[in-house]
Amino acid sequence: MEKNDIHKLIDGYFNATLSEKEEFQLRQMLSETTEDSNDILEIKAVMGVFATNRKIEGKTLPVHKHQTAWGKMKYAAILVISIILDAIIDFDDPLENKISK
C-alpha cells in the first residue's frame, strides 16, 4: 500500500464512506505505520477513544448471528397454533344454541 492510500482511507472514515473491510484495512495500516502526520494522529485518537469506550462499558462489537430454521419459522408456527386454538375454543356448540333460545 502507498502512503496516499492511508490518507484516502482516513478521509473516507471521517466522511463515513468506508466499508467494514476498508475500515479493518485502515486499522491494520494505522497499527503498522510510523508516520505521525496530523491526520494520522487524529484518526488514531478518534479510533482509540471508541475502543476505550467499548472496553470501559464492557461492550463488544456486534456479532451477526446465523438464524436457524426455527428462528425463521417460530412466528409462523405461533400464528398457526393460535389460529387453531382460537378455532377450537370458539367453536360453537349447536346444543347450547338450541337451549338458550
mmCIF file of N, CA and C in Angstrom:
data_model
loop_
_atom_site.group_PDB
_atom_site.id
_atom_site.type_symbol
_atom_site.label_atom_id
_atom_site.label_comp_id
_atom_site.label_asym_id
_atom_site.label_seq_id
_atom_site.Cartn_x
_atom_site.Cartn_y
_atom_site.Cartn_z
ATOM 1 N N MET A 1 0.833 -1.189 0.000
ATOM 2 C CA MET A 1 0.000 0.000 0.000
ATOM 3 C C MET A 1 0.874 1.249 0.000
ATOM 4 N N GLU A 2 0.402 2.241 -0.675
ATOM 5 C CA GLU A 2 1.134 3.506 -0.714
ATOM 6 C C GLU A 2 0.717 4.370 0.473
ATOM 7 N N LYS A 3 1.543 5.373 0.756
ATOM 8 C CA LYS A 3 1.224 6.283 1.865
ATOM 9 C C LYS A 3 -0.061 7.048 1.584
ATOM 10 N N ASN A 4 -0.324 7.360 0.328
ATOM 11 C CA ASN A 4 -1.538 8.102 -0.008
ATOM 12 C C ASN A 4 -2.797 7.281 0.268
ATOM 13 N N ASP A 5 -2.682 5.956 0.217
ATOM 14 C CA ASP A 5 -3.845 5.108 0.466
ATOM 15 C C ASP A 5 -4.367 5.279 1.893
ATOM 16 N N ILE A 6 -3.478 5.381 2.850
ATOM 17 C CA ILE A 6 -3.908 5.550 4.235
ATOM 18 C C ILE A 6 -4.628 6.884 4.413
ATOM 19 N N HIS A 7 -4.167 7.916 3.716
ATOM 20 C CA HIS A 7 -4.812 9.230 3.818
ATOM 21 C C HIS A 7 -6.181 9.216 3.138
ATOM 22 N N LYS A 8 -6.319 8.459 2.054
ATOM 23 C CA LYS A 8 -7.631 8.317 1.402
ATOM 24 C C LYS A 8 -8.599 7.578 2.321
ATOM 25 N N LEU A 9 -8.097 6.548 2.983
ATOM 26 C CA LEU A 9 -8.946 5.804 3.908
ATOM 27 C C LEU A 9 -9.346 6.666 5.105
ATOM 28 N N ILE A 10 -8.432 7.485 5.578
ATOM 29 C CA ILE A 10 -8.755 8.396 6.693
ATOM 30 C C ILE A 10 -9.855 9.364 6.277
ATOM 31 N N ASP A 11 -9.725 9.936 5.083
ATOM 32 C CA ASP A 11 -10.776 10.831 4.583
ATOM 33 C C ASP A 11 -12.105 10.090 4.475
ATOM 34 N N GLY A 12 -12.057 8.869 3.978
ATOM 35 C CA GLY A 12 -13.274 8.067 3.864
ATOM 36 C C GLY A 12 -13.888 7.757 5.217
ATOM 37 N N TYR A 13 -13.041 7.542 6.228
ATOM 38 C CA TYR A 13 -13.538 7.259 7.573
ATOM 39 C C TYR A 13 -14.284 8.467 8.129
ATOM 40 N N PHE A 14 -13.698 9.635 7.997
ATOM 41 C CA PHE A 14 -14.346 10.836 8.524
ATOM 42 C C PHE A 14 -15.565 11.240 7.705
ATOM 43 N N ASN A 15 -15.641 10.801 6.443
ATOM 44 C CA ASN A 15 -16.818 11.062 5.617
ATOM 45 C C ASN A 15 -17.858 9.951 5.736
ATOM 46 N N ALA A 16 -17.541 8.937 6.535
ATOM 47 C CA ALA A 16 -18.433 7.791 6.768
ATOM 48 C C ALA A 16 -18.774 7.065 5.477
ATOM 49 N N THR A 17 -17.770 6.851 4.633
ATOM 50 C CA THR A 17 -17.990 6.163 3.369
ATOM 51 C C THR A 17 -17.215 4.853 3.268
ATOM 52 N N LEU A 18 -16.567 4.432 4.347
ATOM 53 C CA LEU A 18 -15.773 3.204 4.304
ATOM 54 C C LEU A 18 -16.649 1.982 4.538
ATOM 55 N N SER A 19 -16.313 0.911 3.856
ATOM 56 C CA SER A 19 -16.954 -0.369 4.139
ATOM 57 C C SER A 19 -16.271 -0.967 5.369
ATOM 58 N N GLU A 20 -16.824 -2.056 5.880
ATOM 59 C CA GLU A 20 -16.212 -2.709 7.036
ATOM 60 C C GLU A 20 -14.820 -3.217 6.685
ATOM 61 N N LYS A 21 -14.672 -3.715 5.467
ATOM 62 C CA LYS A 21 -13.377 -4.235 5.026
ATOM 63 C C LYS A 21 -12.347 -3.102 4.961
ATOM 64 N N GLU A 22 -12.753 -1.949 4.439
ATOM 65 C CA GLU A 22 -11.829 -0.815 4.343
ATOM 66 C C GLU A 22 -11.476 -0.283 5.729
ATOM 67 N N GLU A 23 -12.447 -0.282 6.645
ATOM 68 C CA GLU A 23 -12.162 0.190 7.998
ATOM 69 C C GLU A 23 -11.178 -0.743 8.700
ATOM 70 N N PHE A 24 -11.346 -2.052 8.498
ATOM 71 C CA PHE A 24 -10.394 -3.012 9.053
ATOM 72 C C PHE A 24 -9.010 -2.782 8.457
ATOM 73 N N GLN A 25 -8.970 -2.520 7.156
ATOM 74 C CA GLN A 25 -7.698 -2.257 6.471
ATOM 75 C C GLN A 25 -7.046 -0.996 7.041
ATOM 76 N N LEU A 26 -7.845 0.028 7.308
ATOM 77 C CA LEU A 26 -7.324 1.261 7.899
ATOM 78 C C LEU A 26 -6.743 0.979 9.281
ATOM 79 N N ARG A 27 -7.437 0.224 10.095
ATOM 80 C CA ARG A 27 -6.921 -0.116 11.427
ATOM 81 C C ARG A 27 -5.594 -0.862 11.312
ATOM 82 N N GLN A 28 -5.526 -1.772 10.368
ATOM 83 C CA GLN A 28 -4.293 -2.536 10.150
ATOM 84 C C GLN A 28 -3.154 -1.597 9.753
ATOM 85 N N MET A 29 -3.433 -0.698 8.823
ATOM 86 C CA MET A 29 -2.397 0.228 8.353
ATOM 87 C C MET A 29 -1.953 1.167 9.467
ATOM 88 N N LEU A 30 -2.901 1.606 10.300
ATOM 89 C CA LEU A 30 -2.551 2.503 11.404
ATOM 90 C C LEU A 30 -1.664 1.812 12.431
ATOM 91 N N SER A 31 -1.883 0.522 12.620
ATOM 92 C CA SER A 31 -1.060 -0.193 13.597
ATOM 93 C C SER A 31 0.363 -0.422 13.085
ATOM 94 N N GLU A 32 0.535 -0.360 11.767
ATOM 95 C CA GLU A 32 1.847 -0.639 11.184
ATOM 96 C C GLU A 32 2.622 0.617 10.789
ATOM 97 N N THR A 33 1.958 1.762 10.716
ATOM 98 C CA THR A 33 2.621 2.969 10.236
ATOM 99 C C THR A 33 3.480 3.616 11.317
ATOM 100 N N THR A 34 4.560 4.254 10.868
ATOM 101 C CA THR A 34 5.406 5.026 11.778
ATOM 102 C C THR A 34 5.253 6.518 11.514
ATOM 103 N N GLU A 35 4.434 6.847 10.528
ATOM 104 C CA GLU A 35 4.205 8.251 10.170
ATOM 105 C C GLU A 35 3.347 8.913 11.252
ATOM 106 N N ASP A 36 3.683 10.157 11.584
ATOM 107 C CA ASP A 36 2.936 10.878 12.613
ATOM 108 C C ASP A 36 2.434 12.222 12.101
ATOM 109 N N SER A 37 1.736 12.213 10.979
ATOM 110 C CA SER A 37 1.146 13.454 10.483
ATOM 111 C C SER A 37 -0.097 13.772 11.317
ATOM 112 N N ASN A 38 -0.619 14.974 11.147
ATOM 113 C CA ASN A 38 -1.758 15.413 11.955
ATOM 114 C C ASN A 38 -2.988 14.529 11.759
ATOM 115 N N ASP A 39 -3.261 14.161 10.496
ATOM 116 C CA ASP A 39 -4.464 13.360 10.267
ATOM 117 C C ASP A 39 -4.314 11.942 10.816
ATOM 118 N N ILE A 40 -3.116 11.399 10.798
ATOM 119 C CA ILE A 40 -2.909 10.068 11.355
ATOM 120 C C ILE A 40 -3.028 10.097 12.875
ATOM 121 N N LEU A 41 -2.466 11.099 13.509
ATOM 122 C CA LEU A 41 -2.604 11.231 14.956
ATOM 123 C C LEU A 41 -4.070 11.430 15.349
ATOM 124 N N GLU A 42 -4.798 12.196 14.549
ATOM 125 C CA GLU A 42 -6.213 12.457 14.830
ATOM 126 C C GLU A 42 -7.045 11.176 14.719
ATOM 127 N N ILE A 43 -6.829 10.413 13.640
ATOM 128 C CA ILE A 43 -7.612 9.192 13.458
ATOM 129 C C ILE A 43 -7.256 8.161 14.520
ATOM 130 N N LYS A 44 -5.993 8.098 14.914
ATOM 131 C CA LYS A 44 -5.607 7.181 15.989
ATOM 132 C C LYS A 44 -6.301 7.563 17.292
ATOM 133 N N ALA A 45 -6.397 8.859 17.544
ATOM 134 C CA ALA A 45 -7.065 9.322 18.766
ATOM 135 C C ALA A 45 -8.552 9.000 18.726
ATOM 136 N N VAL A 46 -9.203 9.250 17.595
ATOM 137 C CA VAL A 46 -10.645 9.002 17.477
ATOM 138 C C VAL A 46 -10.938 7.510 17.612
ATOM 139 N N MET A 47 -10.201 6.695 16.890
ATOM 140 C CA MET A 47 -10.437 5.251 16.954
ATOM 141 C C MET A 47 -10.058 4.700 18.324
ATOM 142 N N GLY A 48 -9.078 5.280 18.955
ATOM 143 C CA GLY A 48 -8.696 4.853 20.292
ATOM 144 C C GLY A 48 -9.758 5.164 21.314
ATOM 145 N N VAL A 49 -10.423 6.309 21.174
ATOM 146 C CA VAL A 49 -11.500 6.681 22.090
ATOM 147 C C VAL A 49 -12.643 5.694 21.968
ATOM 148 N N PHE A 50 -12.999 5.315 20.742
ATOM 149 C CA PHE A 50 -14.080 4.360 20.563
ATOM 150 C C PHE A 50 -13.727 3.016 21.182
ATOM 151 N N ALA A 51 -12.495 2.570 20.986
ATOM 152 C CA ALA A 51 -12.069 1.279 21.538
ATOM 153 C C ALA A 51 -12.050 1.334 23.063
ATOM 154 N N THR A 52 -11.564 2.432 23.623
ATOM 155 C CA THR A 52 -11.508 2.576 25.070
ATOM 156 C C THR A 52 -12.911 2.636 25.656
ATOM 157 N N ASN A 53 -13.816 3.350 25.015
ATOM 158 C CA ASN A 53 -15.191 3.464 25.485
ATOM 159 C C ASN A 53 -15.872 2.098 25.489
ATOM 160 N N ARG A 54 -15.648 1.291 24.456
ATOM 161 C CA ARG A 54 -16.212 -0.057 24.421
ATOM 162 C C ARG A 54 -15.666 -0.893 25.570
ATOM 163 N N LYS A 55 -14.386 -0.748 25.847
ATOM 164 C CA LYS A 55 -13.767 -1.548 26.916
ATOM 165 C C LYS A 55 -14.315 -1.126 28.285
ATOM 166 N N ILE A 56 -14.454 0.180 28.513
ATOM 167 C CA ILE A 56 -14.953 0.677 29.791
ATOM 168 C C ILE A 56 -16.391 0.224 30.021
ATOM 169 N N GLU A 57 -17.218 0.299 28.997
ATOM 170 C CA GLU A 57 -18.622 -0.057 29.135
ATOM 171 C C GLU A 57 -18.854 -1.559 29.014
ATOM 172 N N GLY A 58 -17.813 -2.296 28.690
ATOM 173 C CA GLY A 58 -17.948 -3.742 28.573
ATOM 174 C C GLY A 58 -18.684 -4.183 27.324
ATOM 175 N N LYS A 59 -18.766 -3.319 26.354
ATOM 176 C CA LYS A 59 -19.462 -3.648 25.115
ATOM 177 C C LYS A 59 -18.495 -4.291 24.135
ATOM 178 N N THR A 60 -19.046 -5.097 23.283
ATOM 179 C CA THR A 60 -18.263 -5.684 22.206
ATOM 180 C C THR A 60 -18.882 -5.263 20.880
ATOM 181 N N LEU A 61 -18.152 -5.454 19.828
ATOM 182 C CA LEU A 61 -18.688 -5.154 18.517
ATOM 183 C C LEU A 61 -19.808 -6.134 18.201
ATOM 184 N N PRO A 62 -20.838 -5.683 17.475
ATOM 185 C CA PRO A 62 -21.953 -6.589 17.189
ATOM 186 C C PRO A 62 -21.504 -7.790 16.362
ATOM 187 N N VAL A 63 -22.049 -8.935 16.715
ATOM 188 C CA VAL A 63 -21.745 -10.166 16.006
ATOM 189 C C VAL A 63 -23.016 -10.599 15.276
ATOM 190 N N HIS A 64 -22.876 -10.907 14.021
ATOM 191 C CA HIS A 64 -24.031 -11.349 13.247
ATOM 192 C C HIS A 64 -24.301 -12.812 13.553
ATOM 193 N N LYS A 65 -25.510 -13.096 14.016
ATOM 194 C CA LYS A 65 -25.884 -14.462 14.343
ATOM 195 C C LYS A 65 -26.595 -15.071 13.142
ATOM 196 N N HIS A 66 -26.280 -16.303 12.888
ATOM 197 C CA HIS A 66 -26.955 -17.019 11.821
ATOM 198 C C HIS A 66 -28.282 -17.530 12.353
ATOM 199 N N GLN A 67 -29.333 -17.313 11.586
ATOM 200 C CA GLN A 67 -30.641 -17.779 12.017
ATOM 201 C C GLN A 67 -30.818 -19.243 11.671
ATOM 202 N N THR A 68 -31.406 -19.963 12.592
ATOM 203 C CA THR A 68 -31.712 -21.359 12.346
ATOM 204 C C THR A 68 -33.077 -21.445 11.666
ATOM 205 N N ALA A 69 -33.435 -22.642 11.270
ATOM 206 C CA ALA A 69 -34.742 -22.835 10.643
ATOM 207 C C ALA A 69 -35.849 -22.454 11.616
ATOM 208 N N TRP A 70 -35.680 -22.807 12.907
ATOM 209 C CA TRP A 70 -36.684 -22.448 13.905
ATOM 210 C C TRP A 70 -36.757 -20.933 14.067
ATOM 211 N N GLY A 71 -35.614 -20.263 14.028
ATOM 212 C CA GLY A 71 -35.600 -18.814 14.175
ATOM 213 C C GLY A 71 -36.412 -18.122 13.094
ATOM 214 N N LYS A 72 -36.424 -18.696 11.916
ATOM 215 C CA LYS A 72 -37.172 -18.106 10.809
ATOM 216 C C LYS A 72 -38.653 -18.474 10.854
ATOM 217 N N MET A 73 -38.952 -19.638 11.426
ATOM 218 C CA MET A 73 -40.316 -20.146 11.359
ATOM 219 C C MET A 73 -41.112 -20.000 12.656
ATOM 220 N N LYS A 74 -40.490 -19.540 13.729
ATOM 221 C CA LYS A 74 -41.184 -19.545 15.015
ATOM 222 C C LYS A 74 -42.412 -18.646 15.030
ATOM 223 N N TYR A 75 -42.363 -17.503 14.366
ATOM 224 C CA TYR A 75 -43.516 -16.617 14.368
ATOM 225 C C TYR A 75 -44.660 -17.196 13.550
ATOM 226 N N ALA A 76 -44.342 -17.861 12.460
ATOM 227 C CA ALA A 76 -45.381 -18.517 11.664
ATOM 228 C C ALA A 76 -46.009 -19.658 12.455
ATOM 229 N N ALA A 77 -45.183 -20.424 13.177
ATOM 230 C CA ALA A 77 -45.700 -21.535 13.980
ATOM 231 C C ALA A 77 -46.604 -21.020 15.093
ATOM 232 N N ILE A 78 -46.228 -19.943 15.738
ATOM 233 C CA ILE A 78 -47.049 -19.356 16.801
ATOM 234 C C ILE A 78 -48.380 -18.882 16.247
ATOM 235 N N LEU A 79 -48.353 -18.277 15.073
ATOM 236 C CA LEU A 79 -49.584 -17.794 14.440
ATOM 237 C C LEU A 79 -50.511 -18.959 14.109
ATOM 238 N N VAL A 80 -49.978 -20.008 13.526
ATOM 239 C CA VAL A 80 -50.797 -21.175 13.162
ATOM 240 C C VAL A 80 -51.387 -21.824 14.411
ATOM 241 N N ILE A 81 -50.598 -21.991 15.447
ATOM 242 C CA ILE A 81 -51.089 -22.597 16.688
ATOM 243 C C ILE A 81 -52.179 -21.743 17.316
ATOM 244 N N SER A 82 -51.993 -20.422 17.309
ATOM 245 C CA SER A 82 -53.013 -19.554 17.906
ATOM 246 C C SER A 82 -54.309 -19.580 17.100
ATOM 247 N N ILE A 83 -54.232 -19.686 15.789
ATOM 248 C CA ILE A 83 -55.448 -19.780 14.965
ATOM 249 C C ILE A 83 -56.173 -21.090 15.247
ATOM 250 N N ILE A 84 -55.419 -22.178 15.354
ATOM 251 C CA ILE A 84 -56.035 -23.473 15.649
ATOM 252 C C ILE A 84 -56.692 -23.454 17.025
ATOM 253 N N LEU A 85 -56.001 -22.919 18.033
ATOM 254 C CA LEU A 85 -56.583 -22.843 19.373
ATOM 255 C C LEU A 85 -57.819 -21.959 19.397
ATOM 256 N N ASP A 86 -57.794 -20.872 18.672
ATOM 257 C CA ASP A 86 -58.943 -19.980 18.601
ATOM 258 C C ASP A 86 -60.132 -20.693 17.964
ATOM 259 N N ALA A 87 -59.868 -21.468 16.925
ATOM 260 C CA ALA A 87 -60.944 -22.210 16.264
ATOM 261 C C ALA A 87 -61.528 -23.258 17.200
ATOM 262 N N ILE A 88 -60.684 -23.916 17.986
ATOM 263 C CA ILE A 88 -61.165 -24.951 18.905
ATOM 264 C C ILE A 88 -61.948 -24.329 20.061
ATOM 265 N N ILE A 89 -61.433 -23.278 20.629
ATOM 266 C CA ILE A 89 -62.070 -22.651 21.793
ATOM 267 C C ILE A 89 -63.367 -21.951 21.408
ATOM 268 N N ASP A 90 -63.410 -21.281 20.289
ATOM 269 C CA ASP A 90 -64.585 -20.524 19.880
ATOM 270 C C ASP A 90 -65.598 -21.347 19.089
ATOM 271 N N PHE A 91 -65.347 -22.640 18.964
ATOM 272 C CA PHE A 91 -66.272 -23.481 18.206
ATOM 273 C C PHE A 91 -67.604 -23.503 18.941
ATOM 274 N N ASP A 92 -68.669 -23.095 18.248
ATOM 275 C CA ASP A 92 -69.990 -23.013 18.871
ATOM 276 C C ASP A 92 -70.595 -24.403 18.994
ATOM 277 N N ASP A 93 -71.117 -24.694 20.158
ATOM 278 C CA ASP A 93 -71.809 -25.962 20.390
ATOM 279 C C ASP A 93 -73.256 -25.816 19.936
ATOM 280 N N PRO A 94 -73.690 -26.618 18.958
ATOM 281 C CA PRO A 94 -75.060 -26.467 18.456
ATOM 282 C C PRO A 94 -76.129 -26.749 19.515
ATOM 283 N N LEU A 95 -75.887 -27.639 20.468
ATOM 284 C CA LEU A 95 -76.875 -27.912 21.518
ATOM 285 C C LEU A 95 -77.040 -26.718 22.439
ATOM 286 N N GLU A 96 -75.971 -26.023 22.702
ATOM 287 C CA GLU A 96 -76.029 -24.865 23.599
ATOM 288 C C GLU A 96 -76.880 -23.766 22.966
ATOM 289 N N ASN A 97 -76.795 -23.585 21.657
ATOM 290 C CA ASN A 97 -77.585 -22.561 20.972
ATOM 291 C C ASN A 97 -79.080 -22.891 21.012
ATOM 292 N N LYS A 98 -79.455 -24.148 20.928
ATOM 293 C CA LYS A 98 -80.866 -24.543 20.942
ATOM 294 C C LYS A 98 -81.467 -24.350 22.334
ATOM 295 N N ILE A 99 -80.702 -24.608 23.378
ATOM 296 C CA ILE A 99 -81.208 -24.498 24.746
ATOM 297 C C ILE A 99 -81.438 -23.043 25.120
ATOM 298 N N SER A 100 -80.565 -22.169 24.696
ATOM 299 C CA SER A 100 -80.673 -20.775 25.095
ATOM 300 C C SER A 100 -81.803 -20.047 24.375
ATOM 301 N N LYS A 101 -82.335 -20.585 23.314
ATOM 302 C CA LYS A 101 -83.403 -19.899 22.564
ATOM 303 C C LYS A 101 -84.716 -20.156 23.139
#
